[in-house]
Coordinates of C-alpha atoms in Angstrom, one line a residue:
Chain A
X1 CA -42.9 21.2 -5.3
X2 CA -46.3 20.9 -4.1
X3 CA -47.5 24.7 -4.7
X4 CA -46.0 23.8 -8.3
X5 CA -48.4 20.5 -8.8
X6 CA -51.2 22.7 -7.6
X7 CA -50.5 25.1 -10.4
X8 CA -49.6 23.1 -13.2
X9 CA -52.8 21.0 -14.1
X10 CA -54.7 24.5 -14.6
X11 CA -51.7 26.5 -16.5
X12 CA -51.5 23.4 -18.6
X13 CA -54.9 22.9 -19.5
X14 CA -55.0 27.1 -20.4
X15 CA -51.8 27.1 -22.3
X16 CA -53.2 24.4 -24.3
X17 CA -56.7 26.7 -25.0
X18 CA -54.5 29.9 -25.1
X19 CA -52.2 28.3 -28.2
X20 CA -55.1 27.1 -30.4
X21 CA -56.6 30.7 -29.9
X22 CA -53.2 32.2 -30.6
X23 CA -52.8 29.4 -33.6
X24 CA -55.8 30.6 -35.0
X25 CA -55.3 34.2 -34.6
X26 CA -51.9 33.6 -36.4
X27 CA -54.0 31.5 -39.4
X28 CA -56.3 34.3 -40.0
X29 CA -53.4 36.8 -40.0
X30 CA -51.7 34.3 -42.9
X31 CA -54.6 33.6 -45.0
X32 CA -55.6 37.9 -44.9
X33 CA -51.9 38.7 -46.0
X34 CA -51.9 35.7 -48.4
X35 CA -55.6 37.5 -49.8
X36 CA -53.9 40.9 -49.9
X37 CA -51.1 39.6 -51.8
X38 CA -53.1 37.6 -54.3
X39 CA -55.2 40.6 -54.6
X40 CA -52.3 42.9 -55.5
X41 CA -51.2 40.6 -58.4
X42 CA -54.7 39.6 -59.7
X43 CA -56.4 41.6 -62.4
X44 CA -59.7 41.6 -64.5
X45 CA -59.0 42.2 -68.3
X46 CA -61.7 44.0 -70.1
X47 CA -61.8 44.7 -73.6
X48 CA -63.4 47.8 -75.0
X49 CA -64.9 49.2 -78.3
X50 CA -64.6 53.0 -77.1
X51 CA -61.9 54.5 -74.7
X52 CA -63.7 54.7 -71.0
X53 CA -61.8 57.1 -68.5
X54 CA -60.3 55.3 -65.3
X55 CA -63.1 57.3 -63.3
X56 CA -65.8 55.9 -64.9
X57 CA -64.4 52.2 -64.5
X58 CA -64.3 53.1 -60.7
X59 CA -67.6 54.5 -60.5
X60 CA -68.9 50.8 -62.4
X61 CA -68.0 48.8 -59.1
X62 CA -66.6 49.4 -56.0
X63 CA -64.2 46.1 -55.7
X64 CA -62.3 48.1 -58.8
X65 CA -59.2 50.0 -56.8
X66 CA -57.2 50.8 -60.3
X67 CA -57.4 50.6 -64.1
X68 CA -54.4 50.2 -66.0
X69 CA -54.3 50.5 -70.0
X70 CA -52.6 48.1 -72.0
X71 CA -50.4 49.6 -74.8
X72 CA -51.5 48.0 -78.0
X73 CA -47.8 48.1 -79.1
X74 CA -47.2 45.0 -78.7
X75 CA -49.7 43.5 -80.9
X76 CA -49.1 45.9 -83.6
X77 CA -45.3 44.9 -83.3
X78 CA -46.3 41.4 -83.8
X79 CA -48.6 42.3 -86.7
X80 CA -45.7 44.7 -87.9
X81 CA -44.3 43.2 -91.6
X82 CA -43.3 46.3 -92.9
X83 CA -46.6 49.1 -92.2
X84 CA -45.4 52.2 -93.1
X85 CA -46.5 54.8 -89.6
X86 CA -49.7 56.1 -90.9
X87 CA -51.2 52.6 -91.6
X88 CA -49.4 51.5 -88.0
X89 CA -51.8 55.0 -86.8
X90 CA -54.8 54.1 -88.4
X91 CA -54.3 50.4 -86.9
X92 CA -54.4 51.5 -83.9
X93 CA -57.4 53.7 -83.6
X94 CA -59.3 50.7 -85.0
X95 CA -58.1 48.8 -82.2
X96 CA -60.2 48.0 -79.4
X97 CA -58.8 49.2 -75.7
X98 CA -57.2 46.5 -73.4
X99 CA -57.4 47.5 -69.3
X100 CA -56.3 45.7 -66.5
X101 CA -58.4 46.3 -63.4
X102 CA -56.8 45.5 -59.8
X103 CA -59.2 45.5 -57.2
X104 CA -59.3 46.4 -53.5
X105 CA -59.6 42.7 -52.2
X106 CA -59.1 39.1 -53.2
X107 CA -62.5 38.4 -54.6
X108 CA -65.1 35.1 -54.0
X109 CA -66.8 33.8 -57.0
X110 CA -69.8 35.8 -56.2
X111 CA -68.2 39.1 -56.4
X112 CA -66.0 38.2 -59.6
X113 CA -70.3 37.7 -61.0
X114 CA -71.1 40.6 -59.4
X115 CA -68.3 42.4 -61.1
X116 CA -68.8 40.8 -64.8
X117 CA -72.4 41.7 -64.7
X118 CA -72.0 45.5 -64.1
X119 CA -68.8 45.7 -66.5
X120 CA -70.7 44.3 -68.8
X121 CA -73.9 47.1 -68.6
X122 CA -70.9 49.4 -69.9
X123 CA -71.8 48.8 -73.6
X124 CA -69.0 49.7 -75.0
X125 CA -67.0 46.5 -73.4
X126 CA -67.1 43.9 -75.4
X127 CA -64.7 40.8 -73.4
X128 CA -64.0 40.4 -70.0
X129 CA -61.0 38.1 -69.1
X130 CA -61.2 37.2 -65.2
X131 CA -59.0 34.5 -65.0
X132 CA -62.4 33.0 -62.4
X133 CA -60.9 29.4 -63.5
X134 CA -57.4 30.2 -61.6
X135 CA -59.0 32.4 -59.2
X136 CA -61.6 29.5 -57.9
X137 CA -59.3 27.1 -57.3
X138 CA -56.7 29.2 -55.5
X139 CA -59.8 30.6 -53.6
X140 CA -61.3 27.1 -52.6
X141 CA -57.8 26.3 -51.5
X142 CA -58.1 29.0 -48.8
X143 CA -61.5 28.6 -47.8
X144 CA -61.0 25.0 -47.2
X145 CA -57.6 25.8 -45.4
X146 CA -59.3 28.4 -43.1
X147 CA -62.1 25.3 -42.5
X148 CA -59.6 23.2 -41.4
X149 CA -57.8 25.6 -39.1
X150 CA -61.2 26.1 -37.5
X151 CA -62.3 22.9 -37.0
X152 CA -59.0 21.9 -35.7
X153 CA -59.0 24.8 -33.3
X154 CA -62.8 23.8 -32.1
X155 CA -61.8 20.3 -31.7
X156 CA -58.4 21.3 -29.5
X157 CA -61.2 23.9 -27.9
X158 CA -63.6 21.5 -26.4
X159 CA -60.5 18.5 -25.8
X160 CA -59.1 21.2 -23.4
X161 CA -62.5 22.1 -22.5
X162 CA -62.9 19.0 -21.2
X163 CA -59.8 18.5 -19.6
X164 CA -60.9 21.9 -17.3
X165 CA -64.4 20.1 -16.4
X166 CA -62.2 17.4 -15.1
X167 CA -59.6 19.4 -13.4
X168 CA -62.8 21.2 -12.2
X169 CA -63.8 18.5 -10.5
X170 CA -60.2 17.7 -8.7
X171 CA -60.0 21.2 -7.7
X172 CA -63.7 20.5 -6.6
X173 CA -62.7 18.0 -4.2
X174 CA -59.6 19.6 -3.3
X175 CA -60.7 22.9 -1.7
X176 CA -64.1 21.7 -0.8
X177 CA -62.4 20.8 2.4
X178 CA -60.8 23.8 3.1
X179 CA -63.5 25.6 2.2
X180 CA -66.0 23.5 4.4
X181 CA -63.8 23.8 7.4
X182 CA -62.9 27.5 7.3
X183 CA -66.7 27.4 6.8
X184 CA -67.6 25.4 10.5
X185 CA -65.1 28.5 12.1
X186 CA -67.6 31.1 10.3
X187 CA -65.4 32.6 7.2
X188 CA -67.8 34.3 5.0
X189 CA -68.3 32.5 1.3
X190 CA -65.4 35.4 -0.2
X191 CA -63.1 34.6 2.0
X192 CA -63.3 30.8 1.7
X193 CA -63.3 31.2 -2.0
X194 CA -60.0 33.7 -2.0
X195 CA -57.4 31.4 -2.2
X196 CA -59.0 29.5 -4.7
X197 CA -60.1 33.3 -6.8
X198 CA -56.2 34.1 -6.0
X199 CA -55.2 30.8 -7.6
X200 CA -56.8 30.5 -10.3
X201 CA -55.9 34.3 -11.6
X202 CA -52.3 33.7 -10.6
X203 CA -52.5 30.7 -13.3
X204 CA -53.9 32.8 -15.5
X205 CA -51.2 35.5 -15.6
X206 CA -48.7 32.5 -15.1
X207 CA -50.2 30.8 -18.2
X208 CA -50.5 34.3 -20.5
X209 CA -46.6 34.6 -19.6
X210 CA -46.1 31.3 -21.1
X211 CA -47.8 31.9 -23.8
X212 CA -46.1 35.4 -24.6
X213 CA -42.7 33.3 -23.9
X214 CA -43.5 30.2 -26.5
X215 CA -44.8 32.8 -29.2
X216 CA -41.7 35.5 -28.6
X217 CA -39.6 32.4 -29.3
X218 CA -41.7 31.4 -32.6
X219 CA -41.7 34.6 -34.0
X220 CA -37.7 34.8 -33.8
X221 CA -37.5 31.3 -35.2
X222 CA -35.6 31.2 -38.3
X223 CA -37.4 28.5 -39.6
X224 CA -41.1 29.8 -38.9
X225 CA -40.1 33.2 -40.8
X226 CA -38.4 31.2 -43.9
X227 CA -42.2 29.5 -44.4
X228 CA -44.0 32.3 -44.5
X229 CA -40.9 34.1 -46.3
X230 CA -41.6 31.3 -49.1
X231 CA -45.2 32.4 -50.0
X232 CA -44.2 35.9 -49.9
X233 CA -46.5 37.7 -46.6
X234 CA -45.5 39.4 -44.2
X235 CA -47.6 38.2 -40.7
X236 CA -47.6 39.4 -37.2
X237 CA -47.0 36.7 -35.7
X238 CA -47.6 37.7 -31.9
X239 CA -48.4 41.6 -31.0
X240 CA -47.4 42.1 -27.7
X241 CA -49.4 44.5 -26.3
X242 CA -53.5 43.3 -28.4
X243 CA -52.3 39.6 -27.9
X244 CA -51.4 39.2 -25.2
X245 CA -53.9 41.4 -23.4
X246 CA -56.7 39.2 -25.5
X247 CA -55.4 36.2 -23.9
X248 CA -54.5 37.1 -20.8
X249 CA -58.2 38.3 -20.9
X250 CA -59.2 34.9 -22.1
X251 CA -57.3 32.8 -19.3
X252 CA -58.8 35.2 -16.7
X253 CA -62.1 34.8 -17.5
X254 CA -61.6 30.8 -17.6
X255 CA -60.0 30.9 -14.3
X256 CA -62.3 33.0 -12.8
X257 CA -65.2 31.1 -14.4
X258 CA -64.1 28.0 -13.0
X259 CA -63.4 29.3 -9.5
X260 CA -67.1 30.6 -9.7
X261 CA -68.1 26.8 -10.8
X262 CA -66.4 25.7 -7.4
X263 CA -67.7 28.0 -5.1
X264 CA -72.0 27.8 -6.7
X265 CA -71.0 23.9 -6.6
X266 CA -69.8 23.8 -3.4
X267 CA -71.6 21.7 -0.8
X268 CA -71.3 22.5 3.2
X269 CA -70.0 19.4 4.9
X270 CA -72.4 18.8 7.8
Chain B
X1 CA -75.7 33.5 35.3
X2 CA -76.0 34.0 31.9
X3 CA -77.0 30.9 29.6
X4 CA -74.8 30.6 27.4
X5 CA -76.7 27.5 25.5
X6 CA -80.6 27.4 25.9
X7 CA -82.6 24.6 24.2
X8 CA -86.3 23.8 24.6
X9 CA -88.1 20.8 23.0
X10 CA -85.5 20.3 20.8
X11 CA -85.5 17.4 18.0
X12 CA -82.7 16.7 15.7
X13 CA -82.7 14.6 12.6
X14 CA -81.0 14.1 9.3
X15 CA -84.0 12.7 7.7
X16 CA -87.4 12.6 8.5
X17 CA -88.0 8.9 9.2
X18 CA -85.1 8.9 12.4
X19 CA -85.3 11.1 15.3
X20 CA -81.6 11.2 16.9
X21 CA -82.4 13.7 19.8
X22 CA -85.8 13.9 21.1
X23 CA -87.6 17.4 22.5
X24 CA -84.2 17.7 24.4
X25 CA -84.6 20.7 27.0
X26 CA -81.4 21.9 28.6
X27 CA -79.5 25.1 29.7
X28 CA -75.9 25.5 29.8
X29 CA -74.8 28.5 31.7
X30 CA -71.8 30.8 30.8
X31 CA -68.3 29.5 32.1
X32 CA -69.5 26.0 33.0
X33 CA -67.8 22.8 31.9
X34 CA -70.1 20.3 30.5
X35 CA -69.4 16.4 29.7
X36 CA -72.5 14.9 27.5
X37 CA -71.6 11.3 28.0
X38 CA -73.5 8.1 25.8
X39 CA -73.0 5.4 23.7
X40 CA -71.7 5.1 20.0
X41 CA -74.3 6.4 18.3
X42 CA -76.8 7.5 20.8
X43 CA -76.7 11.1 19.1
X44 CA -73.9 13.2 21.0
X45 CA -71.9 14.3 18.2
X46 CA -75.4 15.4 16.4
X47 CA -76.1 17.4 19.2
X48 CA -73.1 18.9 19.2
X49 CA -73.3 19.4 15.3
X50 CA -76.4 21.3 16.2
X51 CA -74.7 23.8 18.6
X52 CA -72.7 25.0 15.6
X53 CA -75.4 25.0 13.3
X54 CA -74.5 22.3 10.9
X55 CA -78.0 20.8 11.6
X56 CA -80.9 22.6 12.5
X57 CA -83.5 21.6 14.9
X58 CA -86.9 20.0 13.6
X59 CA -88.5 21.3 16.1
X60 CA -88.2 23.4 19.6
X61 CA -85.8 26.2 19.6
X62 CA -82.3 26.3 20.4
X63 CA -80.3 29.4 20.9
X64 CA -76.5 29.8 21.4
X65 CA -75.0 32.9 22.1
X66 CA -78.0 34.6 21.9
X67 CA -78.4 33.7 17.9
X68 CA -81.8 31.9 17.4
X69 CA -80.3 28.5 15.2
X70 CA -84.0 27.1 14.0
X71 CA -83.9 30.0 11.7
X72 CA -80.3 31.2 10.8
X73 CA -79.5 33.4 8.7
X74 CA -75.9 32.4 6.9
X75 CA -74.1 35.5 8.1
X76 CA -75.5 34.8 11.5
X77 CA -74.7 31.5 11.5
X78 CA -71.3 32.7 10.4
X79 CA -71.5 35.4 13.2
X80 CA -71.6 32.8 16.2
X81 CA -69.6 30.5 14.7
X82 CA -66.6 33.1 14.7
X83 CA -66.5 33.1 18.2
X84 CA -66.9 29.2 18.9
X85 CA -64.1 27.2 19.0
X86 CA -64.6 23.5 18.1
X87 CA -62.3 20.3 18.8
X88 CA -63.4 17.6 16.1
X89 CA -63.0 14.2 16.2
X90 CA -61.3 13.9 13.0
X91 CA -59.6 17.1 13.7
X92 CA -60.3 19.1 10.6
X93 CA -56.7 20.7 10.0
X94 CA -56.4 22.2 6.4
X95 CA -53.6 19.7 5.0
X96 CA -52.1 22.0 2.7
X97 CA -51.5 24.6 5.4
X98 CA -48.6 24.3 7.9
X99 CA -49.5 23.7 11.6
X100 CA -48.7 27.6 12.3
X101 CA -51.1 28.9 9.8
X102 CA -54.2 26.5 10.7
X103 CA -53.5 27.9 14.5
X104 CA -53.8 31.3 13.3
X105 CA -57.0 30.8 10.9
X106 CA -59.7 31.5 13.2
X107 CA -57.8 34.7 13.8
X108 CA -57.7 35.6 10.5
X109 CA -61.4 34.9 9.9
X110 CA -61.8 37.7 12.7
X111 CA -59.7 40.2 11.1
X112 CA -56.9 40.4 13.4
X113 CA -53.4 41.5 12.5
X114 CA -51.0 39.1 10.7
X115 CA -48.4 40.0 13.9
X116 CA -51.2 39.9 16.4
X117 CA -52.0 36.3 15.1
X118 CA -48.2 34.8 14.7
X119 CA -47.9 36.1 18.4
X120 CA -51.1 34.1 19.3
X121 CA -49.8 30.9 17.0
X122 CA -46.0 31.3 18.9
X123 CA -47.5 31.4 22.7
X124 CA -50.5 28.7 21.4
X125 CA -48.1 26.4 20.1
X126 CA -45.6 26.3 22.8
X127 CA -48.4 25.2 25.2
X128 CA -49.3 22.4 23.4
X129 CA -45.5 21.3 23.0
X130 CA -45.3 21.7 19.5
X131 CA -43.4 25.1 18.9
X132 CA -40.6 23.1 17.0
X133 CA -43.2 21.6 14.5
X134 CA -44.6 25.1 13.6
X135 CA -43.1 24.8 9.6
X136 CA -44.9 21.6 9.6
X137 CA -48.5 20.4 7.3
X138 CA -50.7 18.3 9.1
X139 CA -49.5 14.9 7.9
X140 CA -46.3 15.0 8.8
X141 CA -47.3 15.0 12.4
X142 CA -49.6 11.8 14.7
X143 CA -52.8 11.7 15.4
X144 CA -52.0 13.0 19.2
X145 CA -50.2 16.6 17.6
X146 CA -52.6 17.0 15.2
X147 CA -55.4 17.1 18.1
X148 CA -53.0 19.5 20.3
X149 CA -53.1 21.6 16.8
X150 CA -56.4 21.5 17.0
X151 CA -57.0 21.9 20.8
X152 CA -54.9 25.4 19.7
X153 CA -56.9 26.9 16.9
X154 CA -59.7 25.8 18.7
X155 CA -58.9 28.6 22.0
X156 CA -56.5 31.1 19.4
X157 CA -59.3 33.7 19.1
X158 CA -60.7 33.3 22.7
X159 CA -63.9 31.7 22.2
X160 CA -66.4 32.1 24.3
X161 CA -67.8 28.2 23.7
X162 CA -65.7 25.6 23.1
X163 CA -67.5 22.5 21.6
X164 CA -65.0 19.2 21.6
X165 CA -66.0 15.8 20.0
X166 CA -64.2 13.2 22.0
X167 CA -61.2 15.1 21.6
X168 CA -59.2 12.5 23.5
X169 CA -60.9 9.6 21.2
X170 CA -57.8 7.8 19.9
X171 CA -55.2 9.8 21.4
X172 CA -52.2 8.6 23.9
X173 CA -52.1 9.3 27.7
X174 CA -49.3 12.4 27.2
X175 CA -51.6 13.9 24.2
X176 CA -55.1 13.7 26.3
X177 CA -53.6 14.8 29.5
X178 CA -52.4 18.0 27.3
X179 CA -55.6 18.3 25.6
X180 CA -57.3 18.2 29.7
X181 CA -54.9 20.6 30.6
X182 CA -55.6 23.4 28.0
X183 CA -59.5 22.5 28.5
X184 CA -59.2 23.5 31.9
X185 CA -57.4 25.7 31.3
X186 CA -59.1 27.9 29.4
X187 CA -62.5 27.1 31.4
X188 CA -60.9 28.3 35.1
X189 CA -58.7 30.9 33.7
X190 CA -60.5 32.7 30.5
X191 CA -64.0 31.5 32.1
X192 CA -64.8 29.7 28.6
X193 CA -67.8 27.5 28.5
X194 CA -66.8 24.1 27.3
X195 CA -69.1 21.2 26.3
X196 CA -67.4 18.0 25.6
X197 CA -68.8 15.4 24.3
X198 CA -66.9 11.9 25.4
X199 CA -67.5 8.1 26.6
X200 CA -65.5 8.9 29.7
X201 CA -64.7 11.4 31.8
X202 CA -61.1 11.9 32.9
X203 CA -60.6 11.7 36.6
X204 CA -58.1 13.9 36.5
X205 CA -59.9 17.0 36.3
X206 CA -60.1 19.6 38.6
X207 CA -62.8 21.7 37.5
X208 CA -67.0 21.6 38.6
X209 CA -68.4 20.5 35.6
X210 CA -72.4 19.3 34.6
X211 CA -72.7 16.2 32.7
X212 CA -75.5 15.1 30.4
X213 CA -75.9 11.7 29.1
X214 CA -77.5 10.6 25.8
X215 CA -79.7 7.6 26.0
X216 CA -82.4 6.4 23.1
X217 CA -82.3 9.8 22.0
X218 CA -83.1 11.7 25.4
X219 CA -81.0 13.6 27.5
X220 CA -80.7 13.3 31.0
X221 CA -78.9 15.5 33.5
X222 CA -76.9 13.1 36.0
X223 CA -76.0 14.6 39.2

C-alpha cells in the first residue's frame, strides 16, 4: 500500500501529460484524414475557349493532381428541341471545354489564389469556378478546431506541469532525508540518487503501460469508431509500436528530468 | 599508537559572528574510548559534526583517519565517512526502509555482497535483541529499538571510529545498558575507537577510556 502511494502521485500526474499528448496526436491524425478526404471530393472548375491537354493543366500548378473533362452532353441534351446530329456536332465544337481539377491537398485560401492566378495566365481559360465560398468556411472550421485542440492541450500541459513542480517538491522533501543520511555514511551522489532515478523510470514505464491500456481500450470502443465512422476517415487511433515508444520516451525524459531536479536541488543536512 | 583523530587549533562555527569550539587541540589515539562530556549547548555535538565532516573547521587543522577535513574533497569526505560509524541523537533510520535493510546500508554503500550483508544484519540484529522485528520500518518500533537499530548499522561494516551523540539520551535503563554493551564491545573486542559524546558517563563500564569536557567553547582533558 505504501510502495503504491509512492508511485501513484508521479504516474498520475504523467498519465494526465501523456493523454493530452496522445489527445493531440489523435486530433492531428483526424483533422489530416478529414483534409484528405475533403481534398478527394473537392474540385476547381475551369472553363476553356481551346481544348488544353491534362499535361499541360499539370504543368500550370503543382497543387493540380488530376483533370477530368466534362462531357458537354448534358447541356446539349438540355438545349436538345429537335437538332438534327450535324447541328448537335457543330454545337459542340463551338462549345467551350468544362474540366474538373482535383488536387493533391485540401487547399488554404492562399493556395486556391495562388492557383486562380496561374490558371488564369493560360489564355485560353476563360471562368474558373473554385467553390473558395464553401471551401473558406469548411477550412476556417478546421483551423479554428485544430486551435482549440492546441490550446486545450497547452492548457492541460502546463496544469499537469504544475502539478509535477508540486509533486517535485514532496518528492523533494521526501528523499532528501534518505538521501542526506546515506550521504553522513559516505554513499556517493549516484547511489543516493538510485532509488529515486529507479523510481521515477519505473513510473514512467508504469505510466506509458497505462496509457497503451486506456488507448487499446478506445480504439476498440464501438462508440469512438461510430464518430469518426460518421464523417467518413479512417484514423489511427493509437500505433503501438511509434506511440507508444514516443510516449514512453516522453514520460522518461520527465521522470528523469525531475529526479535530476532533486538531486542539483538537494541540500546536505549538516 | 597511531592517532586515530588529530586536531590543532581548531575553531568551529556555523556563522561567523559565534565561535562554538575554540583553537581546540587534542589527539585521540587508535582503539581508545573517549567520553567528551558538557553542558546543553556547550558545542559537543558540533564537534562531533566536525569529525564526520558536516562542518568544517575555520581555522586549525583537523585530520581523521589520516584525511585532512579543512579541505575535503567530496569523494574524500565520502571516503572516511565509509568507514565511520555514527550513533545520532535522533537516530537517522531511513523510515521507508525496514529495520533489516537500514542495518545492512552501510554495507551496501561499501559494496559488499547482498548475502554477506543479510548475514551481518541476522548476527547484528540478534545482539541488539531485535531479530524478531527484522520485517519491521522504523516507526513501528520505540525510541530505545530504534537506537539498538542504530547502535547496529552503526558497527555492521566494522568501522574503525565510531562517533555516538548521547546515544543513551532518552533511552530506558534495558536499551542504554545494551547500547554500553555493544560500545564496549566493539572497542575491547574489534579495538574500534569510540568517541561519545554524553552528559554522563555510565558507571558501568569496564573499559579505560579518556574523557574531554566542553566548557565556553574550550576543551579540556580531565584526568
Amino acid at each position: 500500500m505504501k510502495s503504491i502511494k509512492n508511485h501513484l502521485s508521479l504516474i498520475v500526474a504523467l498519465i494526465s501529460i501523456l493523454f493530452s499528448i496522445q489527445v493531440f496526436i489523435v486530433v492531428e491524425r483526424s483533422i489530416d484524414a478529414y483534409k484528405e478526404n475533403l481534398a478527394k471530393n473537392y474540385s476547381v472548375v475551369v472553363v476553356s475557349e481551346k481544348r488544353i491537354a491534362n499535361s499541360e493543366f499539370l504543368s500550370i500548378d503543382g497543387l493540380i493532381n488530376r483533370v477530368e473533362e466534362l462531357s458537354p452532353d448534358n447541356i446539349i441534351n438540355r438545349l436538345n428541341t429537335g437538332m438534327d446530329q450535324k447541328n448537335i456536332n457543330l454545337l459542340k465544337l463551338t462549345l467551350p471545354k468544362f474540366y474538373k481539377l482535383y488536387l493533391t491537398k485540401f487547399p488554404t485560401p492562399k493556395e486556391i489564389t495562388t492557383l486562380r492566378k496561374n490558371l488564369f495566365s493560360n489564355p485560353s481559360i476563360s471562368k474558373i469556378e473554385d467553390f473558395s465560398n464553401n471551401h473558406d468556411i469548411t477550412y476556417k472550421l478546421l483551423v479554428l478546431f485544430k486551435g482549440v485542440i492546441l490550446v486545450f492541450a497547452i492548457v492541460v500541459s502546463i496544469v499537469t506541469m504544475l502539478l509535477i513542480l508540486k509533486e517535485l517538491r514532496i518528492w523533494q522533501f521526501k528523499h532528501s532525508e534518505r538521501m542526506s543520511i546515506m550521504g553522513l555514511f559516505g554513499a556517493p551522489t549516484w547511489l543516493r540518487s538510485a532509488v529515486l532515478f529507479r523510481l521515477s523510470i519505473v513510473d514512467a514505464i508504469i505510466s506509458s503501460i497505462l496509457i497503451y491500456l486506456i488507448f487499446m481500450y478506445i480504439s476498440t470502443n464501438r462508440f469512438v469508431l461510430q464518430q469518426f465512422d460518421n464523417i467518413n476517415i479512417k484514423v489511427v487511433i493509437f500505433d503501438t509500436l511509434n506511440d507508444f515508444f514516443l510516449l514512453l520516451g516522453v514520460s522518461l525524459v520527465l521522470s528523469i528530468l525531475l529526479a535530476t531536479m532533486i538531486v542539483l536541488g538537494h541540500k546536505e543536512e549538516v | 599508537m597511531d592517532k586515530v583523530i588529530l586536531a590543532k587549533d581548531v575553531s568551529l562555527s556555523y556563522d561567523s559572528n559565534q565561535t562554538i569550539i575554540k583553537q581546540a587541540t587534542f589527539s585521540i589515539e587508535s582503539g581508545s574510548f573517549v567520553f567528551v562530556t558538557g553542558a546543553s549547548g556547550s558545542g559537543k555535538s558540533t564537534l562531533l559534526k566536525s569529525l564526520y565532516g558536516a562542518i568544517k573547521p575555520k581555522q586549525g587543522s583537523l585530520i581523521v583517519g589520516g584525511v585532512e577535513l579543512n579541505n575535503v574533497s567530496k569523494s574524500k569526505l565520502n571516503f572516511l565517512r565509509r568507514h565511520l560509524g555514527i550513533v545520532f541523537q535522533d537516530y537517522k533510520l531511513i523510515k521507508e526502509w525496514t529495520i533489516e535493510k537500514n542495518i545492512t546500508m552501510p554495507l551496501l554503500i561499501n559494496g559488499y555482497e547482498k548475502e554477506v550483508t543479510l548475514n551481518q544484519a541476522e548476527s547484528l540484529l540478534k545482539h541488539v535483541r531485535l531479530k524478531h522485528q527484522a520485517g519491521k520500518y522504523p516507526m513501528e518500533l520505540s525510541g530505545g529499538e530504534q537506537q539498538r537499530v542504530a547502535m547496529a548499522r552503526a558497527l555492521s561494516h566494522n568501522p574503525i571510529l565510531i562517533l555516538a551523540d548521547e546515544p543513551t539520551g532518552n533511552l530506558d535503563e534495558y536499551s542504554s545498558q545494551l547500547i554500553w554493551n555493544l560500545l564496549e564491545g566493539a572497542n575491547t573486542q574489534l579495538k574500534t575507537t569510540v568517541i561519545v559524546v554524553t552528559h554522563h558517563i555510565p558507571s558501568t563500564l569496564n573499559v579505560d577510556y579518556k574523557h574531554y569536557h566542553i566548557e565556553y567553547g574550550e576543551i579540556s582533558e580531565i584526568n
